[in-house]
Amino acid sequence: MTERILSEHSGGVAVITVDAPDRRNALTLDLSAQLTEAVAAAERDDECRAVIITGTPPAFCAGADLSALGEAKEEGLRAIYEGFLSVARCTLPTIAAIGGAAVGAGLNLALAADVRLAGPRARFDARFLQLGLHPGGGMTWMLQRAVGGQQATAMTLLGEILDASAAERAGLVLRVVEGDHDRLLAAARELARPAAEAPRDLVTTIKASMRTTRELRKHADAVDTELAPQLVSLDSPEFTARLAELRSRISGDDSGGRRPGSQR
């Protein structure tokens, strides 16, 4: 039985796949360590500008390996968390492509991504209460921020399971992508494309600014946070080149407000 993390870098995007379908992609200590390294490798790759996290069908991730959990103390729990926490810490934009069940730690893995897309068979199940287990890895924090206190309580304390449509209504996923897993991954790649085509420093700086500003309470503080990196970007060769291209395109498309060949 092969259990591994697959990683493919192409077109500015890293697609990282939890590939343990026989155990529905449940995270073992080894898989969590491999996942951490795959995310780090994407961050080290100067050509990579976005990361997609997915699981080999039919599941997304069925949680953490229960035998590992049962034997774990604090050090072991933190080692299991490290896989999805590496996604949460990633300096690049992250998209979770969720084609099947995201359960327990698998829900954590989905929540760790910046954006979530769901296939029609996706299912979101906290499951901790039913196992007699307290949530871990910051699940209660992530879930409440994603869907609000009421929906998070329904899922965590009342056992409510969301299918793809319900997750979209709750704001847990950006949208549902109809079709098979390949179509879901294609949609995730298309979503990642603007970041993949942008300057890497700009992508990482904007993500860092968003992490800072979402914790701020005052608009004025957000203005101050964004000012310095915006000034840096104004002086960048990428901005100069793109501005020149835009001006050229506008001047080529606009002949004094007339279509080519028209007369006044």
GROMACS .gro file of C-alpha atoms in nm:
model
  264
    1MET     CA    1   0.000   0.000   0.000
    2THR     CA    2   0.159   0.324  -0.118
    3GLU     CA    3   0.112   0.632   0.098
    4ARG     CA    4   0.282   0.947  -0.017
    5ILE     CA    5   0.254   1.315  -0.089
    6LEU     CA    6   0.275   1.391  -0.460
    7SER     CA    7   0.398   1.733  -0.573
    8GLU     CA    8   0.393   1.869  -0.927
    9HIS     CA    9   0.524   2.215  -1.017
   10SER     CA   10   0.418   2.361  -1.351
   11GLY     CA   11   0.302   2.693  -1.487
   12GLY     CA   12   0.384   2.875  -1.165
   13VAL     CA   13   0.160   2.647  -0.955
   14ALA     CA   14   0.245   2.360  -0.721
   15VAL     CA   15  -0.022   2.089  -0.699
   16ILE     CA   16   0.029   1.892  -0.377
   17THR     CA   17  -0.174   1.573  -0.342
   18VAL     CA   18  -0.227   1.355  -0.036
   19ASP     CA   19  -0.206   1.016  -0.207
   20ALA     CA   20  -0.320   0.743   0.030
   21PRO     CA   21  -0.657   0.641  -0.118
   22ASP     CA   22  -0.674   0.303   0.057
   23ARG     CA   23  -0.700   0.487   0.390
   24ARG     CA   24  -0.898   0.779   0.239
   25ASN     CA   25  -0.591   1.002   0.264
   26ALA     CA   26  -0.581   1.000   0.646
   27LEU     CA   27  -0.273   1.183   0.771
   28THR     CA   28  -0.002   0.977   0.936
   29LEU     CA   29   0.306   1.125   1.099
   30ASP     CA   30   0.504   1.044   0.786
   31LEU     CA   31   0.247   1.199   0.551
   32SER     CA   32   0.231   1.513   0.764
   33ALA     CA   33   0.611   1.541   0.747
   34GLN     CA   34   0.604   1.491   0.370
   35LEU     CA   35   0.329   1.752   0.335
   36THR     CA   36   0.535   2.001   0.534
   37GLU     CA   37   0.834   1.945   0.307
   38ALA     CA   38   0.622   1.972  -0.010
   39VAL     CA   39   0.489   2.311   0.100
   40ALA     CA   40   0.841   2.425   0.190
   41ALA     CA   41   0.967   2.312  -0.151
   42ALA     CA   42   0.696   2.520  -0.321
   43GLU     CA   43   0.805   2.823  -0.120
   44ARG     CA   44   1.169   2.762  -0.217
   45ASP     CA   45   1.082   2.739  -0.587
   46ASP     CA   46   1.126   3.087  -0.734
   47GLU     CA   47   0.897   2.994  -1.024
   48CYS     CA   48   0.611   2.892  -0.796
   49ARG     CA   49   0.349   3.153  -0.711
   50ALA     CA   50   0.051   2.951  -0.585
   51VAL     CA   51  -0.019   2.616  -0.420
   52ILE     CA   52  -0.313   2.379  -0.471
   53ILE     CA   53  -0.381   2.116  -0.203
   54THR     CA   54  -0.593   1.814  -0.290
   55GLY     CA   55  -0.640   1.444  -0.217
   56THR     CA   56  -0.653   1.139  -0.439
   57PRO     CA   57  -1.021   1.047  -0.496
   58PRO     CA   58  -1.258   0.949  -0.356
   59ALA     CA   59  -1.173   1.141  -0.036
   60PHE     CA   60  -1.002   1.472   0.028
   61CYS     CA   61  -0.867   1.372   0.369
   62ALA     CA   62  -1.040   1.151   0.625
   63GLY     CA   63  -0.854   1.304   0.919
   64ALA     CA   64  -0.556   1.189   1.118
   65ASP     CA   65  -0.461   0.827   1.155
   66LEU     CA   66  -0.653   0.722   1.469
   67SER     CA   67  -0.387   0.479   1.591
   68ALA     CA   68  -0.131   0.761   1.579
   69LEU     CA   69  -0.371   0.989   1.764
   70GLY     CA   70  -0.440   0.731   2.030
   71GLU     CA   71  -0.070   0.697   2.112
   72ALA     CA   72   0.017   1.066   2.077
   73LYS     CA   73   0.125   1.300   2.351
   74GLU     CA   74   0.183   1.671   2.295
   75GLU     CA   75   0.488   1.623   2.075
   76GLY     CA   76   0.308   1.368   1.858
   77LEU     CA   77  -0.002   1.586   1.823
   78ARG     CA   78   0.207   1.882   1.715
   79ALA     CA   79   0.383   1.663   1.458
   80ILE     CA   80   0.044   1.560   1.313
   81TYR     CA   81  -0.069   1.925   1.308
   82GLU     CA   82   0.245   2.035   1.128
   83GLY     CA   83   0.124   1.919   0.786
   84PHE     CA   84  -0.185   2.138   0.772
   85LEU     CA   85  -0.020   2.416   0.973
   86SER     CA   86   0.246   2.441   0.703
   87VAL     CA   87  -0.036   2.515   0.459
   88ALA     CA   88  -0.178   2.777   0.697
   89ARG     CA   89   0.165   2.944   0.725
   90CYS     CA   90   0.245   2.930   0.354
   91THR     CA   91   0.358   3.264   0.213
   92LEU     CA   92   0.205   3.182  -0.127
   93PRO     CA   93  -0.169   3.182  -0.204
   94THR     CA   94  -0.319   2.840  -0.127
   95ILE     CA   95  -0.627   2.675  -0.277
   96ALA     CA   96  -0.782   2.354  -0.144
   97ALA     CA   97  -0.949   2.146  -0.417
   98ILE     CA   98  -1.186   1.929  -0.215
   99GLY     CA   99  -1.339   1.646  -0.413
  100GLY     CA  100  -1.459   1.425  -0.130
  101ALA     CA  101  -1.484   1.398   0.247
  102ALA     CA  102  -1.286   1.641   0.464
  103VAL     CA  103  -1.313   1.497   0.814
  104GLY     CA  104  -1.147   1.600   1.142
  105ALA     CA  105  -0.787   1.690   1.064
  106GLY     CA  106  -0.892   1.676   0.698
  107LEU     CA  107  -1.133   1.961   0.771
  108ASN     CA  108  -0.837   2.139   0.930
  109LEU     CA  109  -0.638   2.086   0.611
  110ALA     CA  110  -0.918   2.239   0.406
  111LEU     CA  111  -0.956   2.530   0.649
  112ALA     CA  112  -0.582   2.598   0.639
  113ALA     CA  113  -0.604   2.703   0.273
  114ASP     CA  114  -0.680   3.061   0.173
  115VAL     CA  115  -0.954   2.956  -0.071
  116ARG     CA  116  -1.157   2.638  -0.101
  117LEU     CA  117  -1.322   2.488  -0.410
  118ALA     CA  118  -1.551   2.188  -0.371
  119GLY     CA  119  -1.652   1.911  -0.606
  120PRO     CA  120  -2.011   1.785  -0.594
  121ARG     CA  121  -1.913   1.492  -0.367
  122ALA     CA  122  -1.737   1.708  -0.107
  123ARG     CA  123  -1.844   1.670   0.255
  124PHE     CA  124  -1.727   1.865   0.560
  125ASP     CA  125  -1.742   1.685   0.895
  126ALA     CA  126  -1.573   1.804   1.216
  127ARG     CA  127  -1.627   1.460   1.378
  128PHE     CA  128  -1.421   1.531   1.694
  129LEU     CA  129  -1.721   1.524   1.931
  130GLN     CA  130  -1.845   1.193   1.793
  131LEU     CA  131  -1.504   1.040   1.861
  132GLY     CA  132  -1.503   1.166   2.219
  133LEU     CA  133  -1.212   1.388   2.124
  134HIS     CA  134  -1.154   1.758   2.176
  135PRO     CA  135  -1.076   1.946   1.853
  136GLY     CA  136  -0.712   2.029   1.795
  137GLY     CA  137  -0.481   2.215   1.563
  138GLY     CA  138  -0.677   2.539   1.595
  139MET     CA  139  -0.988   2.394   1.430
  140THR     CA  140  -1.235   2.595   1.642
  141TRP     CA  141  -1.051   2.919   1.557
  142MET     CA  142  -1.028   2.847   1.184
  143LEU     CA  143  -1.386   2.725   1.152
  144GLN     CA  144  -1.541   3.019   1.336
  145ARG     CA  145  -1.345   3.261   1.118
  146ALA     CA  146  -1.458   3.077   0.805
  147VAL     CA  147  -1.831   3.037   0.875
  148GLY     CA  148  -1.911   3.235   1.191
  149GLY     CA  149  -1.993   3.122   1.543
  150GLN     CA  150  -2.339   2.976   1.482
  151GLN     CA  151  -2.245   2.749   1.191
  152ALA     CA  152  -1.920   2.649   1.359
  153THR     CA  153  -2.111   2.550   1.674
  154ALA     CA  154  -2.355   2.344   1.468
  155MET     CA  155  -2.067   2.156   1.310
  156THR     CA  156  -1.845   2.120   1.617
  157LEU     CA  157  -2.089   2.067   1.903
  158LEU     CA  158  -2.403   1.948   1.724
  159GLY     CA  159  -2.248   1.721   1.462
  160GLU     CA  160  -2.383   1.898   1.154
  161ILE     CA  161  -2.220   1.778   0.832
  162LEU     CA  162  -2.216   2.007   0.529
  163ASP     CA  163  -2.238   1.878   0.175
  164ALA     CA  164  -2.092   2.082  -0.111
  165SER     CA  165  -2.400   2.300  -0.163
  166ALA     CA  166  -2.445   2.369   0.208
  167ALA     CA  167  -2.075   2.453   0.239
  168GLU     CA  168  -2.109   2.705  -0.044
  169ARG     CA  169  -2.411   2.867   0.122
  170ALA     CA  170  -2.223   2.886   0.452
  171GLY     CA  171  -1.924   3.050   0.288
  172LEU     CA  172  -1.697   2.758   0.373
  173VAL     CA  173  -1.613   2.714   0.003
  174LEU     CA  174  -1.585   2.980  -0.265
  175ARG     CA  175  -1.784   2.776  -0.515
  176VAL     CA  176  -1.882   2.423  -0.618
  177VAL     CA  177  -1.728   2.290  -0.938
  178GLU     CA  178  -1.946   2.035  -1.113
  179GLY     CA  179  -1.781   1.735  -1.275
  180ASP     CA  180  -1.498   1.499  -1.188
  181HIS     CA  181  -1.174   1.554  -1.000
  182ASP     CA  182  -0.986   1.659  -1.312
  183ARG     CA  183  -1.236   1.937  -1.370
  184LEU     CA  184  -1.202   2.046  -1.008
  185LEU     CA  185  -0.823   2.067  -1.042
  186ALA     CA  186  -0.859   2.256  -1.370
  187ALA     CA  187  -1.083   2.509  -1.197
  188ALA     CA  188  -0.829   2.546  -0.916
  189ARG     CA  189  -0.551   2.604  -1.169
  190GLU     CA  190  -0.760   2.865  -1.348
  191LEU     CA  191  -0.830   3.037  -1.017
  192ALA     CA  192  -0.455   3.039  -0.944
  193ARG     CA  193  -0.359   3.171  -1.289
  194PRO     CA  194  -0.353   3.548  -1.213
  195ALA     CA  195  -0.119   3.487  -0.919
  196ALA     CA  196   0.091   3.247  -1.128
  197GLU     CA  197   0.137   3.520  -1.392
  198ALA     CA  198   0.220   3.800  -1.144
  199PRO     CA  199   0.558   3.897  -0.996
  200ARG     CA  200   0.633   3.660  -0.709
  201ASP     CA  201   0.744   3.932  -0.468
  202LEU     CA  202   0.419   4.117  -0.526
  203VAL     CA  203   0.211   3.805  -0.463
  204THR     CA  204   0.382   3.722  -0.135
  205THR     CA  205   0.377   4.084  -0.017
  206ILE     CA  206   0.004   4.122  -0.084
  207LYS     CA  207  -0.067   3.799   0.104
  208ALA     CA  208   0.142   3.922   0.397
  209SER     CA  209  -0.046   4.253   0.397
  210MET     CA  210  -0.381   4.074   0.396
  211ARG     CA  211  -0.277   3.868   0.698
  212THR     CA  212  -0.186   4.188   0.880
  213THR     CA  213  -0.487   4.398   0.784
  214ARG     CA  214  -0.748   4.136   0.870
  215GLU     CA  215  -0.640   4.167   1.233
  216LEU     CA  216  -0.669   4.547   1.233
  217ARG     CA  217  -0.972   4.734   1.362
  218LYS     CA  218  -0.916   5.071   1.198
  219HIS     CA  219  -0.922   5.158   0.830
  220ALA     CA  220  -0.647   5.417   0.885
  221ASP     CA  221  -0.415   5.145   1.017
  222ALA     CA  222  -0.475   4.941   0.702
  223VAL     CA  223  -0.392   5.245   0.488
  224ASP     CA  224  -0.061   5.280   0.673
  225THR     CA  225   0.013   4.908   0.643
  226GLU     CA  226  -0.035   4.910   0.266
  227LEU     CA  227   0.146   5.237   0.193
  228ALA     CA  228   0.509   5.122   0.213
  229PRO     CA  229   0.473   4.808  -0.003
  230GLN     CA  230   0.264   5.002  -0.256
  231LEU     CA  231   0.541   5.261  -0.289
  232VAL     CA  232   0.792   4.980  -0.346
  233SER     CA  233   0.572   4.829  -0.618
  234LEU     CA  234   0.536   5.168  -0.792
  235ASP     CA  235   0.914   5.171  -0.838
  236SER     CA  236   0.933   4.814  -0.968
  237PRO     CA  237   1.028   4.736  -1.329
  238GLU     CA  238   0.726   4.505  -1.350
  239PHE     CA  239   0.487   4.793  -1.282
  240THR     CA  240   0.670   5.020  -1.528
  241ALA     CA  241   0.651   4.757  -1.802
  242ARG     CA  242   0.285   4.672  -1.739
  243LEU     CA  243   0.186   5.039  -1.725
  244ALA     CA  244   0.361   5.103  -2.058
  245GLU     CA  245   0.184   4.802  -2.209
  246LEU     CA  246  -0.152   4.925  -2.081
  247ARG     CA  247  -0.096   5.277  -2.219
  248SER     CA  248   0.006   5.134  -2.554
  249ARG     CA  249  -0.303   4.915  -2.567
  250ILE     CA  250  -0.532   5.205  -2.473
  251SER     CA  251  -0.380   5.436  -2.733
  252GLY     CA  252  -0.406   5.164  -2.995
  253ASP     CA  253  -0.772   5.095  -2.912
  254ASP     CA  254  -0.879   5.460  -2.891
  255SER     CA  255  -0.848   5.688  -3.194
  256GLY     CA  256  -0.995   5.996  -3.035
  257GLY     CA  257  -1.305   5.801  -2.938
  258ARG     CA  258  -1.358   5.684  -3.300
  259ARG     CA  259  -1.340   5.341  -3.455
  260PRO     CA  260  -1.064   5.301  -3.715
  261GLY     CA  261  -1.188   5.432  -4.052
  262SER     CA  262  -1.473   5.635  -3.905
  263GLN     CA  263  -1.521   6.002  -3.983
  264ARG     CA  264  -1.675   6.291  -3.798
   0.00000   0.00000   0.00000
